């Protein structure tokens, strides 16, 4: 059964140095609160996986958390590139393992199904020159079918709009590859904007992403995706995305920012307090939770 | 006064036809596709690799994952389903992409400048660009025209263009390239050539800004019609949907 | 774009003798109206595919429509076996191609993805003695992975609770393998309980099964799944399931029933009229359409 | 007076523990699982191959696709997802199956009586039974005890049981068989034997109704406790949820 715990305890219980983690999310529901907690705990040598590494992974790279990134698109959405990621790749400070989106999500499908590979339709390109793609011979047609290897993260951590006390996780808005990453995980943990009594979200099953029995632990983390957005709850804090784009070009500035906003606060509650309640009010969407069933 | 960037956006928008299903890439293609939908192609089906089918964004989306794409969309699918059931199955009419570099065969580079193992500039990477360029029925590329971005051979092939010496046999692959200088197509050998020039630009300028001796595919360089008032107005209106600080 | 047409025209336009058809549905949304129309049109030598052939396929077999059945479970849900199917198989009157459920839906996944095979986790059994299962060698692990061949029906026909004028199809309740069968089809057609103006169902996108551009044609067929059920609209007419179980044991009785209820009425409207409006009222669920968003 | 069918249902229900995830097959297992949930195992997670996870049926479902299973379910998944992401990944504790035949190794036949190519009785086929029997953490089989249904070797292996000479090494496979005569288990060689007899039945009767010389795995044949009033009442209440004509 799902354990409910504080975010700090969840991170120290489940995220180990040198493990392969998938902090999921796609444009929205990026688990910033959890990622920052990983930085605070000083966990090192992680392999960070996500189709779309963005600001959070850039901050984690800047903080020295990552040894490797497995990805298909590393950008700051609508703003530009990821300065810390760029610097790390350009100076050899990090190992990368790179795919296309279609390959990356196929890797998760294999992981979710418990199979060692997945067939894809794909042409060769210079990525497959760098990382030759295997194939199998179709026993029916005799054709060579490209395949990609399964990805089974040691831990997938997702952030959702709603969890119930039984650990059932509900999300809405862009699904990206969040569910596949959850299902492919050896261990699945989550943060949630709100935790409601067991069964109280049961009528909302179109938004169930995984049942509680698949979830090892859940922590309450309101605004846990800030500065990304949570569909139906709050908007993206684009100013911070732009700000990071400037800050992150300079290592000293990066560290100063991390010291102030991550290492310098005791935990996520501290982060929220430091920003202040009023800060988040302007990001709130009209209608708030009521929009769950529309989006 | 429209800038050459405006011209590029409008010229790209004009290539999209009403009712088509267009898989919209980040950046300028996103602006152009949203512009087309507000002008001559209200039935344009905007598809995003984020999983959105038939988006009807109120505002210009800041990224392919912007919440405005989700609000009134027909469908919001897991990425896997969008790629596997729609894109690679041939249900996308137009792949509408930008890139950091394009070469004479229409190969696109969105991955790296310089060698992959020791990059000069590490870019974002493929995302869906590899599959979009190869599985959409045809591809339109939109990008600023600059010598560094139009080399004879791209530093890295993220999205394969036409094979050596020929166009793709099934009509797929690069079809048009819209730049800040003009409109380009591909000859029967799959090599890029000039179709038209944007006002104020010359073939000599194109030659100067292109890393290979790019031929002309037509005798008629004039790009017509000029920007229409409603196009300019629609572009301004689209940009005005962004809040201050988000302008692009 | 999706053409709207009468059911009779849809059947004559899209269902050809000797083609492979998938009349989808899982317990509910069985396209009885469409299947009966196929019988009326006298179309022959069809290969009928569905994971769960039930009453409708039994009636179509009894009517001499089918040359072959591709399936994984052929039963009368909650009642017993399928008498006409049994007779046809036991006397060699029909060819069967049989899978497990997991294999059957994997075949559709391959079809939906445009790939010639699909990997599965499965052990051998006597089905794989009858129909040896191919395998591929995983290039990463070196293990033999069983595979099944893609299934791409010439035509998949599904019945949904709601279509809009643009051909967008919406369903709720048990999904079974309905969506996968739709996506695997070379041509997809549908019948619908109701056809609403274009875009008017747009807020209900959790229930969208395929966008209109995938749908060749749609016909209006209220109570088109009777005597099976349509979640949220009407209940199963279990008495008819039990009745068929008796009738179908005897060929003459079978034909008499088909003459009366299928061949003897001009079309689906004729069937509804023959049953009478009052007949259907007792099957209506309380709340009717309003339950769409719950189920 | 409880019939031997009632005894079988109640004995099967008692084997399910609160909180377990049980993949429920058609027929008697369906009745027994719903009974367990109304008695000692309110937190039993009823899973159906139709895609339903954690069903809370108001009525006894007539089939695995009955609408009553959907109404208050936690999740209703496409069949592919249920099999691929849950069953074969090991998330099901108990496979709870019926069959037409079972043999000494716990092989189940749901496909055909007589030869496959010229059947005497063509049955419904596997459905999910092959994967349920092999991927659930353990399997409980519930069926009427009859010589024709307990042959030394089944006519057709739909769901493989234990391999020759041994139990499955990982605990999977047939664990208990509940019949109208008694309760059965499997020895270290993967062969079925008697664990207990239902009241009123003898080992001789079991031998007579079984197609091989079935051994005893225990000295204590007494099945206890007797049917409790609340069990009988709950079974009657469950049956009463069916409308006339649906009785089973």
mmCIF file of C-alpha atoms in Angstrom, chain D:
data_model
loop_
_atom_site.group_PDB
_atom_site.id
_atom_site.type_symbol
_atom_site.label_atom_id
_atom_site.label_comp_id
_atom_site.label_asym_id
_atom_site.label_seq_id
_atom_site.Cartn_x
_atom_site.Cartn_y
_atom_site.Cartn_z
ATOM 1 C CA UNK D 1 -29.921 -26.396 3.086
ATOM 2 C CA UNK D 2 -26.733 -25.405 1.290
ATOM 3 C CA UNK D 3 -26.096 -27.444 -1.845
ATOM 4 C CA UNK D 4 -22.682 -28.798 -2.753
ATOM 5 C CA UNK D 5 -22.506 -25.924 -5.252
ATOM 6 C CA UNK D 6 -23.059 -23.478 -2.386
ATOM 7 C CA UNK D 7 -20.346 -25.247 -0.422
ATOM 8 C CA UNK D 8 -17.972 -24.934 -3.356
ATOM 9 C CA UNK D 9 -18.681 -21.220 -3.730
ATOM 10 C CA UNK D 10 -18.228 -20.539 -0.030
ATOM 11 C CA UNK D 11 -15.081 -22.660 0.239
ATOM 12 C CA UNK D 12 -13.601 -20.793 -2.717
ATOM 13 C CA UNK D 13 -14.567 -17.412 -1.272
ATOM 14 C CA UNK D 14 -12.782 -18.267 1.989
ATOM 15 C CA UNK D 15 -9.470 -18.634 0.126
ATOM 16 C CA UNK D 16 -9.443 -14.980 -0.910
ATOM 17 C CA UNK D 17 -7.836 -12.607 1.567
ATOM 18 C CA UNK D 18 -8.692 -9.026 2.245
ATOM 19 C CA UNK D 19 -6.624 -6.591 0.201
ATOM 20 C CA UNK D 20 -5.579 -9.087 -2.454
ATOM 21 C CA UNK D 21 -5.916 -8.268 -6.130
ATOM 22 C CA UNK D 22 -7.851 -11.088 -7.705
ATOM 23 C CA UNK D 23 -8.386 -11.511 -11.423
ATOM 24 C CA UNK D 24 -11.867 -12.962 -11.540
ATOM 25 C CA UNK D 25 -12.925 -15.456 -14.187
ATOM 26 C CA UNK D 26 -16.431 -16.069 -15.485
ATOM 27 C CA UNK D 27 -18.960 -18.305 -13.735
ATOM 28 C CA UNK D 28 -18.475 -19.694 -10.224
ATOM 29 C CA UNK D 29 -15.262 -17.744 -9.500
ATOM 30 C CA UNK D 30 -17.200 -14.558 -10.174
ATOM 31 C CA UNK D 31 -19.840 -15.504 -7.602
ATOM 32 C CA UNK D 32 -17.230 -16.590 -5.048
ATOM 33 C CA UNK D 33 -15.132 -13.431 -5.413
ATOM 34 C CA UNK D 34 -18.167 -11.202 -5.042
ATOM 35 C CA UNK D 35 -19.194 -13.231 -2.007
ATOM 36 C CA UNK D 36 -15.765 -12.866 -0.379
ATOM 37 C CA UNK D 37 -15.921 -9.117 -0.889
ATOM 38 C CA UNK D 38 -19.262 -9.015 0.928
ATOM 39 C CA UNK D 39 -17.991 -11.165 3.782
ATOM 40 C CA UNK D 40 -14.457 -11.191 5.192
ATOM 41 C CA UNK D 41 -12.642 -9.325 2.410
ATOM 42 C CA UNK D 42 -14.257 -5.918 1.831
ATOM 43 C CA UNK D 43 -10.926 -4.599 0.575
ATOM 44 C CA UNK D 44 -10.586 -7.372 -2.006
ATOM 45 C CA UNK D 45 -9.616 -5.730 -5.289
ATOM 46 C CA UNK D 46 -11.758 -7.309 -7.980
ATOM 47 C CA UNK D 47 -10.041 -7.173 -11.353
ATOM 48 C CA UNK D 48 -11.682 -8.398 -14.550
ATOM 49 C CA UNK D 49 -10.009 -9.173 -17.861
ATOM 50 C CA UNK D 50 -12.527 -6.808 -19.422
ATOM 51 C CA UNK D 51 -10.289 -4.016 -18.106
ATOM 52 C CA UNK D 52 -11.952 -3.261 -14.779
ATOM 53 C CA UNK D 53 -9.782 -2.653 -11.706
ATOM 54 C CA UNK D 54 -11.359 -2.591 -8.234
ATOM 55 C CA UNK D 55 -14.952 -3.158 -9.244
ATOM 56 C CA UNK D 56 -17.618 -2.578 -6.617
ATOM 57 C CA UNK D 57 -20.638 -4.142 -8.250
ATOM 58 C CA UNK D 58 -24.008 -3.380 -6.726
ATOM 59 C CA UNK D 59 -25.385 -6.578 -8.190
ATOM 60 C CA UNK D 60 -23.823 -9.932 -8.962
ATOM 61 C CA UNK D 61 -22.366 -9.300 -12.410
ATOM 62 C CA UNK D 62 -23.819 -11.595 -15.065
ATOM 63 C CA UNK D 63 -20.584 -11.591 -17.010
ATOM 64 C CA UNK D 64 -17.166 -10.002 -16.883
ATOM 65 C CA UNK D 65 -18.504 -7.262 -19.151
ATOM 66 C CA UNK D 66 -21.584 -6.464 -17.093
ATOM 67 C CA UNK D 67 -22.328 -2.775 -16.688
ATOM 68 C CA UNK D 68 -22.508 -3.157 -12.915
ATOM 69 C CA UNK D 69 -18.750 -3.754 -12.882
ATOM 70 C CA UNK D 70 -18.102 -0.421 -14.515
ATOM 71 C CA UNK D 71 -20.258 1.872 -12.450
ATOM 72 C CA UNK D 72 -18.136 2.390 -9.356
ATOM 73 C CA UNK D 73 -14.839 0.899 -10.547
ATOM 74 C CA UNK D 74 -11.555 2.584 -9.751
ATOM 75 C CA UNK D 75 -10.296 2.127 -13.311
ATOM 76 C CA UNK D 76 -11.677 0.852 -16.584
ATOM 77 C CA UNK D 77 -8.774 0.198 -18.926
ATOM 78 C CA UNK D 78 -8.401 -0.970 -22.489
ATOM 79 C CA UNK D 79 -7.862 -4.733 -22.390
ATOM 80 C CA UNK D 80 -4.378 -4.315 -23.793
ATOM 81 C CA UNK D 81 -3.316 -2.172 -20.837
ATOM 82 C CA UNK D 82 -4.793 -4.520 -18.279
ATOM 83 C CA UNK D 83 -2.941 -7.513 -19.689
ATOM 84 C CA UNK D 84 0.275 -5.760 -20.606
ATOM 85 C CA UNK D 85 0.774 -3.340 -17.717
ATOM 86 C CA UNK D 86 -0.874 -5.211 -14.864
ATOM 87 C CA UNK D 87 -1.321 -8.954 -15.362
ATOM 88 C CA UNK D 88 1.923 -9.954 -17.081
ATOM 89 C CA UNK D 89 3.890 -7.491 -14.953
ATOM 90 C CA UNK D 90 2.973 -9.430 -11.826
ATOM 91 C CA UNK D 91 0.499 -7.055 -10.201
ATOM 92 C CA UNK D 92 -2.206 -9.702 -9.785
ATOM 93 C CA UNK D 93 -2.074 -11.763 -6.574
ATOM 94 C CA UNK D 94 -4.641 -14.394 -7.434
ATOM 95 C CA UNK D 95 -5.913 -15.764 -10.708
ATOM 96 C CA UNK D 96 -9.368 -17.121 -9.905
ATOM 97 C CA UNK D 97 -10.515 -19.398 -12.700
ATOM 98 C CA UNK D 98 -12.964 -22.013 -13.741
ATOM 99 C CA UNK D 99 -12.371 -24.500 -16.545
ATOM 100 C CA UNK D 100 -14.018 -27.374 -18.354
ATOM 101 C CA UNK D 101 -11.241 -29.788 -17.423
ATOM 102 C CA UNK D 102 -8.292 -29.944 -15.065
ATOM 103 C CA UNK D 103 -5.647 -32.648 -14.826
ATOM 104 C CA UNK D 104 -3.140 -33.850 -12.265
ATOM 105 C CA UNK D 105 -0.640 -31.077 -13.090
ATOM 106 C CA UNK D 106 -3.278 -28.388 -12.921
ATOM 107 C CA UNK D 107 -3.394 -27.878 -16.673
ATOM 108 C CA UNK D 108 -6.725 -26.286 -17.561
ATOM 109 C CA UNK D 109 -8.831 -26.832 -20.639
ATOM 110 C CA UNK D 110 -11.345 -24.170 -21.673
ATOM 111 C CA UNK D 111 -11.041 -24.749 -25.389
ATOM 112 C CA UNK D 112 -12.348 -28.051 -26.677
ATOM 113 C CA UNK D 113 -13.505 -31.546 -25.710
ATOM 114 C CA UNK D 114 -12.120 -34.105 -28.118
ATOM 115 C CA UNK D 115 -9.503 -33.324 -30.744
ATOM 116 C CA UNK D 116 -8.967 -29.671 -31.651
ATOM 117 C CA UNK D 117 -9.413 -30.318 -35.366
ATOM 118 C CA UNK D 118 -12.607 -32.354 -34.975
ATOM 119 C CA UNK D 119 -14.088 -31.353 -31.654
ATOM 120 C CA UNK D 120 -16.766 -33.215 -29.797
ATOM 121 C CA UNK D 121 -17.655 -30.020 -27.923
ATOM 122 C CA UNK D 122 -16.229 -26.708 -28.963
ATOM 123 C CA UNK D 123 -15.928 -24.476 -25.872
ATOM 124 C CA UNK D 124 -15.429 -20.719 -25.660
ATOM 125 C CA UNK D 125 -11.620 -20.714 -25.704
ATOM 126 C CA UNK D 126 -8.949 -19.072 -23.632
ATOM 127 C CA UNK D 127 -9.991 -15.473 -23.392
ATOM 128 C CA UNK D 128 -7.496 -14.340 -20.789
ATOM 129 C CA UNK D 129 -7.236 -17.724 -19.047
ATOM 130 C CA UNK D 130 -3.839 -18.639 -20.502
ATOM 131 C CA UNK D 131 -2.150 -15.479 -19.251
ATOM 132 C CA UNK D 132 -4.079 -15.350 -15.981
ATOM 133 C CA UNK D 133 -2.976 -18.882 -15.065
ATOM 134 C CA UNK D 134 0.660 -18.180 -15.883
ATOM 135 C CA UNK D 135 1.186 -14.585 -14.703
ATOM 136 C CA UNK D 136 -0.905 -14.254 -11.534
ATOM 137 C CA UNK D 137 1.209 -14.872 -8.427
ATOM 138 C CA UNK D 138 -0.885 -17.952 -7.756
ATOM 139 C CA UNK D 139 -3.988 -19.517 -9.220
ATOM 140 C CA UNK D 140 -7.122 -20.862 -7.588
ATOM 141 C CA UNK D 141 -9.368 -23.023 -9.729
ATOM 142 C CA UNK D 142 -13.030 -23.559 -8.909
ATOM 143 C CA UNK D 143 -15.082 -26.222 -10.678
ATOM 144 C CA UNK D 144 -17.665 -28.952 -10.255
ATOM 145 C CA UNK D 145 -16.035 -32.309 -9.535
ATOM 146 C CA UNK D 146 -16.853 -34.821 -12.215
ATOM 147 C CA UNK D 147 -14.906 -37.703 -13.781
ATOM 148 C CA UNK D 148 -15.109 -36.099 -17.240
ATOM 149 C CA UNK D 149 -13.750 -32.861 -15.894
ATOM 150 C CA UNK D 150 -10.900 -34.444 -13.931
ATOM 151 C CA UNK D 151 -9.093 -36.586 -16.510
ATOM 152 C CA UNK D 152 -5.504 -37.736 -16.051
ATOM 153 C CA UNK D 153 -4.644 -35.498 -18.969
ATOM 154 C CA UNK D 154 -6.805 -32.692 -20.316
ATOM 155 C CA UNK D 155 -7.894 -32.880 -23.964
ATOM 156 C CA UNK D 156 -6.299 -29.500 -24.622
ATOM 157 C CA UNK D 157 -4.001 -27.323 -22.528
ATOM 158 C CA UNK D 158 -5.473 -23.846 -22.592
ATOM 159 C CA UNK D 159 -3.766 -22.688 -19.387
ATOM 160 C CA UNK D 160 -0.539 -24.502 -18.565
ATOM 161 C CA UNK D 161 -0.271 -25.777 -14.986
ATOM 162 C CA UNK D 162 2.879 -27.078 -13.312
ATOM 163 C CA UNK D 163 5.630 -28.471 -15.518
ATOM 164 C CA UNK D 164 6.297 -32.246 -15.476
ATOM 165 C CA UNK D 165 7.757 -33.392 -12.156
ATOM 166 C CA UNK D 166 7.954 -30.078 -10.323
ATOM 167 C CA UNK D 167 6.081 -27.062 -9.128
ATOM 168 C CA UNK D 168 6.776 -23.796 -10.879
ATOM 169 C CA UNK D 169 9.879 -22.382 -9.199
ATOM 170 C CA UNK D 170 8.513 -18.869 -8.558
ATOM 171 C CA UNK D 171 5.316 -19.790 -6.746
ATOM 172 C CA UNK D 172 3.139 -19.111 -9.758
ATOM 173 C CA UNK D 173 0.697 -21.615 -11.174
ATOM 174 C CA UNK D 174 -2.104 -23.686 -9.627
ATOM 175 C CA UNK D 175 -2.225 -23.349 -5.850
ATOM 176 C CA UNK D 176 -5.669 -24.549 -4.812
ATOM 177 C CA UNK D 177 -8.539 -26.308 -6.538
ATOM 178 C CA UNK D 178 -11.975 -26.005 -4.993
ATOM 179 C CA UNK D 179 -14.567 -28.468 -6.208
ATOM 180 C CA UNK D 180 -17.986 -29.693 -5.210
ATOM 181 C CA UNK D 181 -16.192 -32.490 -3.323
ATOM 182 C CA UNK D 182 -13.284 -30.837 -1.586
ATOM 183 C CA UNK D 183 -10.241 -28.674 -1.475
ATOM 184 C CA UNK D 184 -7.067 -29.662 -3.329
ATOM 185 C CA UNK D 185 -3.465 -28.529 -3.429
ATOM 186 C CA UNK D 186 -0.269 -29.471 -5.222
ATOM 187 C CA UNK D 187 2.699 -31.424 -3.873
ATOM 188 C CA UNK D 188 6.375 -30.623 -4.485
ATOM 189 C CA UNK D 189 6.161 -32.503 -7.794
ATOM 190 C CA UNK D 190 3.353 -30.240 -8.956
ATOM 191 C CA UNK D 191 0.776 -33.037 -8.704
ATOM 192 C CA UNK D 192 -2.686 -32.432 -7.330
ATOM 193 C CA UNK D 193 -3.780 -34.020 -4.061
ATOM 194 C CA UNK D 194 -6.578 -33.796 -1.511
ATOM 195 C CA UNK D 195 -6.310 -31.230 1.260
ATOM 196 C CA UNK D 196 -9.813 -31.481 2.693
ATOM 197 C CA UNK D 197 -13.218 -32.897 1.902
ATOM 198 C CA UNK D 198 -16.458 -30.993 1.952
ATOM 199 C CA UNK D 199 -19.009 -32.331 4.457
ATOM 200 C CA UNK D 200 -20.797 -35.418 3.250
ATOM 201 C CA UNK D 201 -18.107 -36.465 0.794
ATOM 202 C CA UNK D 202 -15.437 -39.150 1.049
ATOM 203 C CA UNK D 203 -12.015 -39.848 -0.352
ATOM 204 C CA UNK D 204 -13.502 -42.823 -2.188
ATOM 205 C CA UNK D 205 -15.943 -40.523 -3.931
ATOM 206 C CA UNK D 206 -13.083 -38.255 -4.959
ATOM 207 C CA UNK D 207 -11.162 -41.229 -6.313
ATOM 208 C CA UNK D 208 -14.211 -42.346 -8.225
ATOM 209 C CA UNK D 209 -14.750 -38.908 -9.755
ATOM 210 C CA UNK D 210 -11.105 -38.320 -10.652
ATOM 211 C CA UNK D 211 -9.348 -39.753 -13.675
ATOM 212 C CA UNK D 212 -6.103 -40.565 -11.916
ATOM 213 C CA UNK D 213 -5.211 -41.969 -8.526
ATOM 214 C CA UNK D 214 -5.255 -38.698 -6.675
ATOM 215 C CA UNK D 215 -3.260 -38.829 -3.421
ATOM 216 C CA UNK D 216 -3.989 -37.265 -0.065
ATOM 217 C CA UNK D 217 -1.740 -34.427 1.036
ATOM 218 C CA UNK D 218 -2.977 -34.489 4.617
ATOM 219 C CA UNK D 219 -4.247 -36.857 7.267
ATOM 220 C CA UNK D 220 -7.003 -34.450 8.256
ATOM 221 C CA UNK D 221 -9.878 -34.606 5.797
ATOM 222 C CA UNK D 222 -12.303 -32.609 7.832
ATOM 223 C CA UNK D 223 -13.304 -29.348 6.244
ATOM 224 C CA UNK D 224 -13.912 -26.651 8.811
ATOM 225 C CA UNK D 225 -15.570 -24.551 9.860
ATOM 226 C CA UNK D 226 -19.062 -25.475 8.669
ATOM 227 C CA UNK D 227 -20.984 -22.937 6.625
ATOM 228 C CA UNK D 228 -21.736 -19.995 8.847
ATOM 229 C CA UNK D 229 -25.142 -18.320 8.882
ATOM 230 C CA UNK D 230 -23.652 -15.080 7.607
ATOM 231 C CA UNK D 231 -22.072 -16.904 4.677
ATOM 232 C CA UNK D 232 -25.344 -18.492 3.716
ATOM 233 C CA UNK D 233 -27.149 -15.201 4.113
ATOM 234 C CA UNK D 234 -24.608 -13.295 2.066
ATOM 235 C CA UNK D 235 -24.785 -15.826 -0.758
ATOM 236 C CA UNK D 236 -28.564 -15.614 -0.769
ATOM 237 C CA UNK D 237 -28.386 -11.832 -0.740
ATOM 238 C CA UNK D 238 -25.917 -11.830 -3.611
ATOM 239 C CA UNK D 239 -28.138 -14.087 -5.678
ATOM 240 C CA UNK D 240 -31.150 -11.943 -4.878
ATOM 241 C CA UNK D 241 -29.522 -9.019 -6.681
ATOM 242 C CA UNK D 242 -30.191 -10.832 -9.944
ATOM 243 C CA UNK D 243 -33.480 -10.241 -11.626
ATOM 244 C CA UNK D 244 -35.680 -13.258 -12.305
ATOM 245 C CA UNK D 245 -34.361 -15.268 -15.224
ATOM 246 C CA UNK D 246 -30.756 -14.343 -14.514
ATOM 247 C CA UNK D 247 -30.436 -16.778 -11.581
ATOM 248 C CA UNK D 248 -27.356 -18.870 -11.523
#
